[in-house]
Coordinates of C-alpha atoms in Angstrom, one line a residue:
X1 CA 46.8 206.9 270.3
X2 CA 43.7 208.6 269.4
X3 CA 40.1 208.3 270.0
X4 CA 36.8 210.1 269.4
X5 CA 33.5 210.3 272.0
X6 CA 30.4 212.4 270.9
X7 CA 28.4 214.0 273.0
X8 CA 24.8 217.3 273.4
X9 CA 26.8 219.3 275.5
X10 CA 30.7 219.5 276.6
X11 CA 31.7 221.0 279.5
X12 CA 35.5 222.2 280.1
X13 CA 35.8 222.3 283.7
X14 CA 34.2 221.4 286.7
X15 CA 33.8 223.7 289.4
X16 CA 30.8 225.9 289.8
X17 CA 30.1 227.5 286.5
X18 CA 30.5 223.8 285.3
X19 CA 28.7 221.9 287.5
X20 CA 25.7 224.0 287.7
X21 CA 25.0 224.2 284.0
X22 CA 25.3 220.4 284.1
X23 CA 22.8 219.9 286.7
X24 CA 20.8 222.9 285.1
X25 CA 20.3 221.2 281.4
X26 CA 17.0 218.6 280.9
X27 CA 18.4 214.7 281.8
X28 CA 17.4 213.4 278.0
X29 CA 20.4 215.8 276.9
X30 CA 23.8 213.2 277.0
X31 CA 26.6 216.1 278.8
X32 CA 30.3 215.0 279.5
X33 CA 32.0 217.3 281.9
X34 CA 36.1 217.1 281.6
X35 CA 38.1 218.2 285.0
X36 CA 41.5 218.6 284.5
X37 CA 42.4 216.8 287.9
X38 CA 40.5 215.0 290.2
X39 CA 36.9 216.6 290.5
X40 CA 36.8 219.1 293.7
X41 CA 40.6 220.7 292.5
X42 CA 39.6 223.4 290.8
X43 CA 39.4 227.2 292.2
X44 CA 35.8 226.5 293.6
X45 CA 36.5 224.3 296.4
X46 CA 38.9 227.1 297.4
X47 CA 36.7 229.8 297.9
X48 CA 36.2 231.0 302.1
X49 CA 33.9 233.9 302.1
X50 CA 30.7 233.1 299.9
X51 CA 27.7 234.1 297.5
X52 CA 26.8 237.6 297.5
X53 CA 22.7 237.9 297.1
X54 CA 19.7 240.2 298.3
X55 CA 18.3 237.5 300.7
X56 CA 17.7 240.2 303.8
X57 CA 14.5 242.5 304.0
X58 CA 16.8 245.6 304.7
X59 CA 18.9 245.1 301.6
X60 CA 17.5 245.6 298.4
X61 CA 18.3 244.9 294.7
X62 CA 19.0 248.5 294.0
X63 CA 21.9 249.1 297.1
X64 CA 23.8 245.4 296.0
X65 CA 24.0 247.2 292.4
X66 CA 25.1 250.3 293.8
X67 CA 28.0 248.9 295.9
X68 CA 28.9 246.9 292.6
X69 CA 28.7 249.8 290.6
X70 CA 31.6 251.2 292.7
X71 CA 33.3 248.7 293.6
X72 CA 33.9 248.2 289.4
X73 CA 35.2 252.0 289.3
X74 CA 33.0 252.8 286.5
X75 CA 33.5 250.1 283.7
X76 CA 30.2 247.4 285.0
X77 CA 27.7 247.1 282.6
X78 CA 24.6 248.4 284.8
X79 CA 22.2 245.8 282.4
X80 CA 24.3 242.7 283.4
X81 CA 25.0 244.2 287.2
X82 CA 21.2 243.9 287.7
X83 CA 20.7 241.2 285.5
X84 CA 23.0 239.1 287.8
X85 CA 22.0 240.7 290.8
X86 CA 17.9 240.1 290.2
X87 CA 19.1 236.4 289.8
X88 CA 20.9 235.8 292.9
X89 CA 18.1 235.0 295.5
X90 CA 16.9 232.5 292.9
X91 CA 20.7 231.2 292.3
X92 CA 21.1 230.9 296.5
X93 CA 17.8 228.8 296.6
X94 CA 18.9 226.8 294.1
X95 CA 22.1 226.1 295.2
X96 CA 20.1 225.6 299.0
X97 CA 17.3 222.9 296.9
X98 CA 20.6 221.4 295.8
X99 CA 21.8 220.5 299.3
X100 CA 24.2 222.9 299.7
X101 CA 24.6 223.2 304.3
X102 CA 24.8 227.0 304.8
X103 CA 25.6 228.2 308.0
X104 CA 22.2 228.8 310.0
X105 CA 21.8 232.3 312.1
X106 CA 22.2 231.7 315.7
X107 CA 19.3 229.8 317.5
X108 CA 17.7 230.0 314.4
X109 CA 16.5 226.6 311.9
X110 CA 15.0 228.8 309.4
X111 CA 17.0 231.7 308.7
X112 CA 20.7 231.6 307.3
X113 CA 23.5 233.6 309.2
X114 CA 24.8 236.3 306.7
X115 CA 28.1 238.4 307.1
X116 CA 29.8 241.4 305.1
X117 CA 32.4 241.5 303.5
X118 CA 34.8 244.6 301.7
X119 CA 32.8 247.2 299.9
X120 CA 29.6 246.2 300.8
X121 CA 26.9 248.3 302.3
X122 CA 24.6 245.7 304.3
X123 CA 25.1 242.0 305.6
X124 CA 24.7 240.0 302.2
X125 CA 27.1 237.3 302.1
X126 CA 25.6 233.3 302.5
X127 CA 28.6 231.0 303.5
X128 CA 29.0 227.7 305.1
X129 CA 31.5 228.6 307.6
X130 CA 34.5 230.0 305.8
X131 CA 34.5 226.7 303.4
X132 CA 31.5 227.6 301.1
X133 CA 33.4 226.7 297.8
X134 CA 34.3 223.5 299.4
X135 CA 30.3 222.9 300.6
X136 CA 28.9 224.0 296.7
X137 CA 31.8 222.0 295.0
X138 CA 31.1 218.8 297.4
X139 CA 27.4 219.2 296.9
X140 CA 27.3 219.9 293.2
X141 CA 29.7 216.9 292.7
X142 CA 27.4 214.1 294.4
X143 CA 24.5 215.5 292.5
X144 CA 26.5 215.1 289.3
X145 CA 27.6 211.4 290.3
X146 CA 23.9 210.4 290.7
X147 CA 23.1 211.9 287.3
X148 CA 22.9 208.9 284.6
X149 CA 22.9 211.6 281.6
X150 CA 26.2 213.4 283.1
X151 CA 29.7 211.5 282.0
X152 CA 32.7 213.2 283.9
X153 CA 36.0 212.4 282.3
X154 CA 38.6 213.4 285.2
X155 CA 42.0 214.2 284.4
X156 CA 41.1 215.3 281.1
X157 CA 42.9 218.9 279.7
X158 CA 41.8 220.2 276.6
X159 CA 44.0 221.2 273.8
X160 CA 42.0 223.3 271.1
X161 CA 38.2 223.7 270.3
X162 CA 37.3 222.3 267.3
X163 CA 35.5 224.5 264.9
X164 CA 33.9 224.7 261.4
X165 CA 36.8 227.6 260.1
X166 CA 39.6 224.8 261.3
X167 CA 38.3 222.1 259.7
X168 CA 38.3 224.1 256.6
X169 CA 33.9 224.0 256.2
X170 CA 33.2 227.1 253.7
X171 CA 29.7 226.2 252.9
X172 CA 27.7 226.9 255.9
X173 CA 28.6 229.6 258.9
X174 CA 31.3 229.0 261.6
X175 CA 30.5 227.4 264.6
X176 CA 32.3 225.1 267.8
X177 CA 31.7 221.5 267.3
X178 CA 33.7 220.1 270.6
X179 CA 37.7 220.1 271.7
X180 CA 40.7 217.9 271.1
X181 CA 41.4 216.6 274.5
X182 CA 44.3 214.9 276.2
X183 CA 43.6 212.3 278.6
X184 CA 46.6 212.3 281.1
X185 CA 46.4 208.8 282.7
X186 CA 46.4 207.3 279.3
X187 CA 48.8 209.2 277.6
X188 CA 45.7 209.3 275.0
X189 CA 44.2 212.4 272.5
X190 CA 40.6 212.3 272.0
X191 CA 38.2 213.9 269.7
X192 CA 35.2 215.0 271.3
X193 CA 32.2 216.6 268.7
X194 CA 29.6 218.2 270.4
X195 CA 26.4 220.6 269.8
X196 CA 27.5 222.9 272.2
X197 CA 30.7 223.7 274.4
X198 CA 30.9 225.6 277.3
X199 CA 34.3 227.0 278.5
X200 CA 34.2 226.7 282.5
X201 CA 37.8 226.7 283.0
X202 CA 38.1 229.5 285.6
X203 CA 40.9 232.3 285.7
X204 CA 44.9 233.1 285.1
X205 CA 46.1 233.9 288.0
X206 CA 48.8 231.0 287.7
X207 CA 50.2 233.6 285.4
X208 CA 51.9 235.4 288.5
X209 CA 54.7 234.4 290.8
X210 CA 52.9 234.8 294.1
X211 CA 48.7 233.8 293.8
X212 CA 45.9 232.1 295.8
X213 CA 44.8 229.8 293.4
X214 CA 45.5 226.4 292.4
X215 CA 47.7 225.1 290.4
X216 CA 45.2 224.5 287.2
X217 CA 44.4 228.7 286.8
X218 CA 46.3 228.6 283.9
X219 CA 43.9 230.5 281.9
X220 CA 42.9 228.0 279.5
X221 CA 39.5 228.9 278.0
X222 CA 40.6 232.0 277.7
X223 CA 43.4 231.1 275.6
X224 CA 41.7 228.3 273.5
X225 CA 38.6 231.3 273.1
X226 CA 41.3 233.5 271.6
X227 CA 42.9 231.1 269.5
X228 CA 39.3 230.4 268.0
X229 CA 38.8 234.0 267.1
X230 CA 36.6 234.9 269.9
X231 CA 36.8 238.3 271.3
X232 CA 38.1 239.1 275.5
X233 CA 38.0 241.9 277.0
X234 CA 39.3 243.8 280.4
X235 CA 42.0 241.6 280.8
X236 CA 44.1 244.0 282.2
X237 CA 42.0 243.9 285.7
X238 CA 43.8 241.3 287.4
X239 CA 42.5 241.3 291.8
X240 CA 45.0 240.8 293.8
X241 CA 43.7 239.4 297.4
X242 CA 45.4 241.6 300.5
X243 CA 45.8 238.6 302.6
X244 CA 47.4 235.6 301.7
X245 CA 48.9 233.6 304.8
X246 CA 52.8 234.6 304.6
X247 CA 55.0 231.5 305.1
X248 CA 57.2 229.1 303.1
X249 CA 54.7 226.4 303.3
X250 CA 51.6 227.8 302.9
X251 CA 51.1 227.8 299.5
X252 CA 48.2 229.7 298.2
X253 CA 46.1 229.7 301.5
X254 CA 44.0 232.9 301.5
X255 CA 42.7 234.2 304.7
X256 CA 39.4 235.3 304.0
X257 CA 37.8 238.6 303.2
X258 CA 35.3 237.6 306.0
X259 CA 38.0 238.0 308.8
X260 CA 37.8 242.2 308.1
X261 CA 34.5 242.1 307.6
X262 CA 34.4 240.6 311.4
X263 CA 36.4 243.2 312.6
X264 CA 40.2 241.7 311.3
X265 CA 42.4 244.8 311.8
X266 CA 45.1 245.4 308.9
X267 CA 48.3 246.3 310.9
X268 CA 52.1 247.2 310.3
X269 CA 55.2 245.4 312.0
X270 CA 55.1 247.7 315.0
X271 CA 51.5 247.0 315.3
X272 CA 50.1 250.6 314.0
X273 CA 47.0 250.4 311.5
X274 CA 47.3 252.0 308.5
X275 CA 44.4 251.4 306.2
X276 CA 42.3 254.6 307.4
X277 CA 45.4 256.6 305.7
X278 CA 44.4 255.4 302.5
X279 CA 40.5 254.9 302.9
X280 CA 38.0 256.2 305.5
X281 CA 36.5 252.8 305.3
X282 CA 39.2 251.4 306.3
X283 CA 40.0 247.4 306.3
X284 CA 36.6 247.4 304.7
X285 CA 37.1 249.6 301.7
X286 CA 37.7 247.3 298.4
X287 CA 40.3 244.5 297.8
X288 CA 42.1 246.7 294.5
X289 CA 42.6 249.7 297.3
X290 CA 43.5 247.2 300.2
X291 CA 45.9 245.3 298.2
X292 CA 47.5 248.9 297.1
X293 CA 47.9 249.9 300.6
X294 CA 49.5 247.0 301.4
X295 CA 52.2 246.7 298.9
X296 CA 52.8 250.6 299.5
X297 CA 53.1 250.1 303.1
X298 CA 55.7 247.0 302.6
X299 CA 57.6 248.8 300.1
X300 CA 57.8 251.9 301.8
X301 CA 59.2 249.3 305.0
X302 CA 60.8 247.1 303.0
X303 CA 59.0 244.4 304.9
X304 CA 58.8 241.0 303.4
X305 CA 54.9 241.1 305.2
X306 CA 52.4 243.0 307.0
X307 CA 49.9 241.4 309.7
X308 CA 46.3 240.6 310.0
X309 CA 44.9 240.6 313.5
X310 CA 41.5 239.9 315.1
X311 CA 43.1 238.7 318.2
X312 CA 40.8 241.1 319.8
X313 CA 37.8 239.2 319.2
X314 CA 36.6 236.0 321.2
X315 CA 38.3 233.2 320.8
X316 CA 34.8 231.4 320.7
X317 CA 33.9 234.0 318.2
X318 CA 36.9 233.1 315.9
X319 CA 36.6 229.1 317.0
X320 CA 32.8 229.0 315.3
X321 CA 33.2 231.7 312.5
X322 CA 36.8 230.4 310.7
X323 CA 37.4 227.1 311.9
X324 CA 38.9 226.2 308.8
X325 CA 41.4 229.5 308.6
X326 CA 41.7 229.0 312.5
X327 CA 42.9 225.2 312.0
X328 CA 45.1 225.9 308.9
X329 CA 46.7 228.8 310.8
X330 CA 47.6 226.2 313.7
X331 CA 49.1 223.7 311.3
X332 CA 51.5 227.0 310.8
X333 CA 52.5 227.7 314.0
X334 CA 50.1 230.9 314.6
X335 CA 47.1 230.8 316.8
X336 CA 45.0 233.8 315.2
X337 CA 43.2 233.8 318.2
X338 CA 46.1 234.9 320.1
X339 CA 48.2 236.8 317.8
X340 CA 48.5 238.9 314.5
X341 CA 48.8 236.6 311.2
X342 CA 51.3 237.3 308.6
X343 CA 50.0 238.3 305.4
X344 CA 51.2 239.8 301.8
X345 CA 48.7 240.1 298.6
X346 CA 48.2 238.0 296.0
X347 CA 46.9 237.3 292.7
X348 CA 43.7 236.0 293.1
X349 CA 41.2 236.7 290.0
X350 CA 40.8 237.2 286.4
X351 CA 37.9 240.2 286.4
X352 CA 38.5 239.7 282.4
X353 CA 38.0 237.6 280.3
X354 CA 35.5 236.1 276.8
X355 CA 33.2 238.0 276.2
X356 CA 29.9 237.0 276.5
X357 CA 26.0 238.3 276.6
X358 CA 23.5 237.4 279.1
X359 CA 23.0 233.9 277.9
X360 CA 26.6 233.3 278.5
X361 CA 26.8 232.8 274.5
X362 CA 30.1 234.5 272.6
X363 CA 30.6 235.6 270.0
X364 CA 31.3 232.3 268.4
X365 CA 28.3 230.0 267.3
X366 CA 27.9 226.9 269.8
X367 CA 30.3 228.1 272.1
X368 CA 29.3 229.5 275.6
X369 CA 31.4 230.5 278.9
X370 CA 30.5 231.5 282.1
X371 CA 32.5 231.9 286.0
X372 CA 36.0 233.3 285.8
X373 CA 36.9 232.8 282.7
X374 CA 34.1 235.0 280.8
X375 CA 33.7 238.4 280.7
X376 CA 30.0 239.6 282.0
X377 CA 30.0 242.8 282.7
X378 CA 29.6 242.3 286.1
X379 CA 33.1 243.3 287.9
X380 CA 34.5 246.2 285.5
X381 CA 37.3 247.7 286.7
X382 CA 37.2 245.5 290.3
X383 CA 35.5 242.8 291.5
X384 CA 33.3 242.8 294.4
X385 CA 33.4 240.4 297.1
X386 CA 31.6 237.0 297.1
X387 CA 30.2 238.2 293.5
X388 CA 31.8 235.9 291.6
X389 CA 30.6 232.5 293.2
X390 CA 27.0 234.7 292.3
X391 CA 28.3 235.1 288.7
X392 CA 29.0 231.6 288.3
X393 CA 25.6 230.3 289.2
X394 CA 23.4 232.8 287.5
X395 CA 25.3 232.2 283.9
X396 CA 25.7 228.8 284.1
X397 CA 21.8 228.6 284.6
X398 CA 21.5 231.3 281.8
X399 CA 23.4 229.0 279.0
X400 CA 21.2 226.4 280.1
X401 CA 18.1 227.5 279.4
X402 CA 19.9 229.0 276.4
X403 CA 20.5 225.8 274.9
X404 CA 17.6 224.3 275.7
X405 CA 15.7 226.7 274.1
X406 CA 18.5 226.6 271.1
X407 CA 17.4 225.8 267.5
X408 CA 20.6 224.7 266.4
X409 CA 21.1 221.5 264.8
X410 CA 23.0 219.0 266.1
X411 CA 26.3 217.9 265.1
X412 CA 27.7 214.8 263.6
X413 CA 31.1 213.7 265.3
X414 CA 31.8 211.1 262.7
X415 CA 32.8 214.0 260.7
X416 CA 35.5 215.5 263.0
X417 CA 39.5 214.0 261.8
X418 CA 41.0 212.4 265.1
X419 CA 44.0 214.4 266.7
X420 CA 47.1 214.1 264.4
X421 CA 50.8 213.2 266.0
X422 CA 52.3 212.3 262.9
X423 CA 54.7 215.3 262.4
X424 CA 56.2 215.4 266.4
X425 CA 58.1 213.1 268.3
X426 CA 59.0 212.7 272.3
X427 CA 60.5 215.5 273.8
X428 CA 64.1 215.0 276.2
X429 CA 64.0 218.8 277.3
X430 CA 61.4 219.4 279.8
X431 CA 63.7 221.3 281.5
X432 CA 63.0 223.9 278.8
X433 CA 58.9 224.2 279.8
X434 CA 60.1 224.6 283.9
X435 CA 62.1 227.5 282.9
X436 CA 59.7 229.0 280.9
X437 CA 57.2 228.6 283.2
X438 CA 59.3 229.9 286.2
X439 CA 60.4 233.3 283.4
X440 CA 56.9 233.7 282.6
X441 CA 55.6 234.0 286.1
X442 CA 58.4 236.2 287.9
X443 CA 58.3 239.2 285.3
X444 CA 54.8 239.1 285.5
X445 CA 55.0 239.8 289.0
X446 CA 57.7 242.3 288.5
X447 CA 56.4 243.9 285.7
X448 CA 52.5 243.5 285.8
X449 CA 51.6 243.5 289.2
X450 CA 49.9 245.8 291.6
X451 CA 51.4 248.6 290.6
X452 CA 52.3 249.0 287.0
X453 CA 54.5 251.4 284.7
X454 CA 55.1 252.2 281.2
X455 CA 58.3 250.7 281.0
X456 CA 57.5 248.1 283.4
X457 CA 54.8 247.0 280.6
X458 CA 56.8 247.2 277.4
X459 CA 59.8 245.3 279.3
X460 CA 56.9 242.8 280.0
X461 CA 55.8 242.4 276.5
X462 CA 59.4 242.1 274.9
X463 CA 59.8 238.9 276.8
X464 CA 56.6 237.3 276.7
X465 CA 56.9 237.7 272.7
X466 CA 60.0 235.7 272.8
X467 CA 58.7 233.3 275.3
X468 CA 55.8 233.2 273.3
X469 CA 57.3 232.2 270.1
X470 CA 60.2 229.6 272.1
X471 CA 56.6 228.0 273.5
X472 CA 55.0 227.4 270.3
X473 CA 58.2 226.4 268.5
X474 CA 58.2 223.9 271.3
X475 CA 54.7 222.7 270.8
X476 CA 55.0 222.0 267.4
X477 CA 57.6 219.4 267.7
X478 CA 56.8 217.9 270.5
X479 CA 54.1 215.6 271.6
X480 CA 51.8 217.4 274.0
X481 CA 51.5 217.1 278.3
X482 CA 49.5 218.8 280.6
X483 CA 52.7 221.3 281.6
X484 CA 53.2 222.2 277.8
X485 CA 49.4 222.9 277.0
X486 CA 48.6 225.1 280.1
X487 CA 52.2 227.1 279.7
X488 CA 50.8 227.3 275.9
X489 CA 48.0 228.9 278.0
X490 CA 49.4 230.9 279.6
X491 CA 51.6 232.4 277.7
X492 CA 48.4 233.6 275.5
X493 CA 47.0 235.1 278.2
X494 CA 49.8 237.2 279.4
X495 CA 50.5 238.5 276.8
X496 CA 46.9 239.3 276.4
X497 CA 47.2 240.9 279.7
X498 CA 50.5 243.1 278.9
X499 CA 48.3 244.2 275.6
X500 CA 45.4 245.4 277.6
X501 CA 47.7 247.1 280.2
X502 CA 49.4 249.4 277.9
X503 CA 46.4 250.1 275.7
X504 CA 44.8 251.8 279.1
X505 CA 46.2 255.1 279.6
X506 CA 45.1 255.8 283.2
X507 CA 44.9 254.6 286.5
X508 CA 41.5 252.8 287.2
X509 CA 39.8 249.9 289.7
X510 CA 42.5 247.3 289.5
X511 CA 44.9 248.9 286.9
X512 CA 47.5 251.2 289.0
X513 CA 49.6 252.8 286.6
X514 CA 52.3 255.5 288.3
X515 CA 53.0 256.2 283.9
X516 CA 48.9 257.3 284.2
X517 CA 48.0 257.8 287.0
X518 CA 44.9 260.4 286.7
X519 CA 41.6 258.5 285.9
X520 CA 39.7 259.7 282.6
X521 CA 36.6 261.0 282.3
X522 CA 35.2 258.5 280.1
X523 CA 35.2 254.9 281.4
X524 CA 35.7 252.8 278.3
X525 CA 36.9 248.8 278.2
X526 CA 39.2 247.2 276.3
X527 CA 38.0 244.9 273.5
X528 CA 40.5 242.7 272.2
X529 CA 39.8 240.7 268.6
X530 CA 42.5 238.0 267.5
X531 CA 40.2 238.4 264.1
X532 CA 41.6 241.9 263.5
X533 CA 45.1 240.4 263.7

């Protein structure tokens, strides 16, 4: 079955990119959000530590640049580093006019508690507790429920944008005019036109065996971007967080950043700390060099873990500051107020991604992208801490007003040809899309992971070819689910990965290569174009 909706403005995902650029366009525009679960599943509501922003009178504007600067190993783009980071006091007050309950400083009404995290310089992160995603994402969502101009289509995944090129229109210039969609519950493809589109869809981490994200970070705006001739870039810089919680059961459950940056010690089996070996600042130097120390140090062992521990610190302290780490950890067995927690790194963000300006435009006509899945300028080589929820709301804002102020004519969705099925039929091997999923993931890991190699890399990318092609053979001949069109996904964007990886010839920010392991003098990224293909 097929059916088509029109609509001003689309929006693929709904987390904070999404949400906020919802909220942020005038209420006579008609905007339909798709979530590809229930609303609140997405990467946002994930997120412990918080919003990086120059909100103290002893920071400044200049010293959050600088400790992005080097945090991103040389490859930021200084213009969209201060862009972003002259925007985030205004993007904290409007996430604070918006509801959002940040953490207060103690015996204070007025003034918000800050904390530090990793590889920055001064006391700059606002958080509610160690569950700011979860207070932005709840916030942002009862705002958008009240909205009468906002239509949110949950468990909606989209299949392809639609554009002019496709369609086969010669006689005016290419643009996006909406996305074939597949709503889940009904089994049911739908064509939605639109003016403009804006890809919030968040990262690819999924694309790795272990990772801290959910289970939707299948890179898909990434991949549908690619497959509609826009450019990505970087997509070799893939952050892996130091400290996931190590146990059969705890799937994907970070412990924050926040915990060193309130003293959390990094230590080995025997209880000896290790990080000043590899940093002289420590447990606070940044997550690429953290995470690298880490998997050395467990290698090296042949430990299946390494521990955590701010046992040290008040119980009180560690009650009131991580409740929600402190009350997972229990549901565990470990009390981290008595003990060291067990820890190993993970995947945890996309630093790559579409490319976009500083209206969060690409390079396609109509289409716009902003949070994890777009490419900024902002993290270069590594992303630092608490940046991206920043990134997120300062972009989204920035398409906004861009397409507000937009003289682009609107577009007629009677024009668009509903999804066709004709030519595929039911599928009896699923089994095959578990396998490839499972294939995909664990050579990643093996081969593309925190420390890379040469041959590691081209082993990589003789598989994901074949998986590659055995995916879209698939997809062709089968009538589409949600697993098929995010491993569809994913495969894109591995292989985009592997592609960037062996292009980069050194050692840099999040890209550990023992093949390369000298850094260059010049700091260049890596462009990729599917229109030079």
């Amino acid at each position: 079955m097929s059916a088509r909706l029109a609509t001003d403005v689309l929006i693929v995902g709904s987390g904070a990119a999404g949400l906020t650029m919802a909220l942020s366009l005038p209420s006579h525009m008609n905007i339909l959000v798709l979530s590809k679960g229930e609303l609140g599943g997405g990467s946002t509501a994930w997120a412990q530590g918080g919003v990086a922003g120059v909100l103290d009178e002893v920071d400044s504007v200049d010293q959050h640049v600088e400790d992005t600067l080097n945090a991103g190993a040389g490859l930021c783009d200084p213009k969209a580093v201060r862009y972003t980071i002259e925007r985030s006091a205004c993007a904290i007050h409007w996430l604070v006019d918006q509801g959002v309950p940040f953490t207060m400083a103690d015996g204070s009404d007025a003034q918000f508690h800050l904390t530090r995290e990793g590889g920055h310089s001064q006391r700059r992160i606002i958080h509610a507790a160690d569950a700011t995603g979860m207070a932005i994402s709840t916030t942002l969502i009862d705002r958008v429920n009240q909205a009468p101009n906002i239509l949110v289509l949950e468990n909606h995944v989209a299949i392809d944008l639609i554009t002019l090129e496709k369609l086969g229109v010669t006689n005016e210039p290419n643009r996006c005019v909406g996305a074939y969609v597949l709503d889940t519950t009904k089994d049911e493809t739908i064509t939605i036109g639109a003016s403009f589109t804006l890809l919030a869809t968040g990262g690819a981490s999924k694309a790795y065996l272990f990772t801290s994200n959910p289970d939707g970070a299948t890179g898909d705006g990434i991949a549908m971007a690619w497959r509609a001739g826009c450019q990505v870039v970087n997509m070799e810089f893939n952050q892996f967080h130091p400290t996931c919680l190590y146990h059969p059961k705890a799937k994907s459950f970070l412990v924050s950043e926040a915990v060193r940056g309130e003293g959390g010690l990094l230590r080995l089996p025997n209880g000896q700390r290790f990080m000043h070996k590899f940093d002289e600042r420590a447990e606070l130097a940044p997550r690429d060099i953290v995470a690298r120390a880490i998997d050395h140090e467990m290698k090296r062992l042949g430990a299946d873990n390494l521990f955590l521990d701010i046992s040290h610190k008040p119980a009180s302290f560690i009650k009131s500051h991580f409740p929600t780490i402190y009350k997972r950890c229990l549901e565990y067995g470990y009390d981290m107020t008595k003990e060291p927690l067990p820890i190993v790194p993970a995947a945890h963000y996309t630093c790559g991604g579409i490319r976009t300006n500083e209206h969060g435009s690409t390079d396609l006509v109509g289409l716009y992208a902003a949070g994890e899945s777009a490419y900024t300028g902002l993290h270069g080589a590594n992303r630092l801490a608490s940046n991206s929820l920043l990134e997120c709301i300062v972009y989204a804002r920035a398409a906004a007003e861009h397409i507000v102020s937009s003289s682009l004519k609107p577009f007629n969705a009677e024009q668009l040809p509903l999804w066709d099925e004709s030519r595929v039929s039911d599928s009896d091997e699923l089994v095959v899309i578990t396998h490839n999923w499972d294939e995909l993931r664990r050579f990643m890991w093996d081969y593309v992971g925190i420390v890379r190699t040469d041959k590691r890399l081209e082993r990589a990318q003789r598989r994901v070819k074949l998986l590659k092609q055995e995916i879209m053979d698939y997809y062709s001949n089968y009538r589409v689910n949600a697993d098929l069109l995010e491993l569809r996904n994913l495969v894109v964007v591995a292989e985009l990965i592997i592609e960037s990886a062996l292009s980069r010839k050194e050692s840099r920010g999040l890209h550990y290569t023992r093949s390369h392991p000298q850094t260059n003098d010049n700091a260049e990224i890596t462009v990729l174009s599917s229109t030079e293909r």
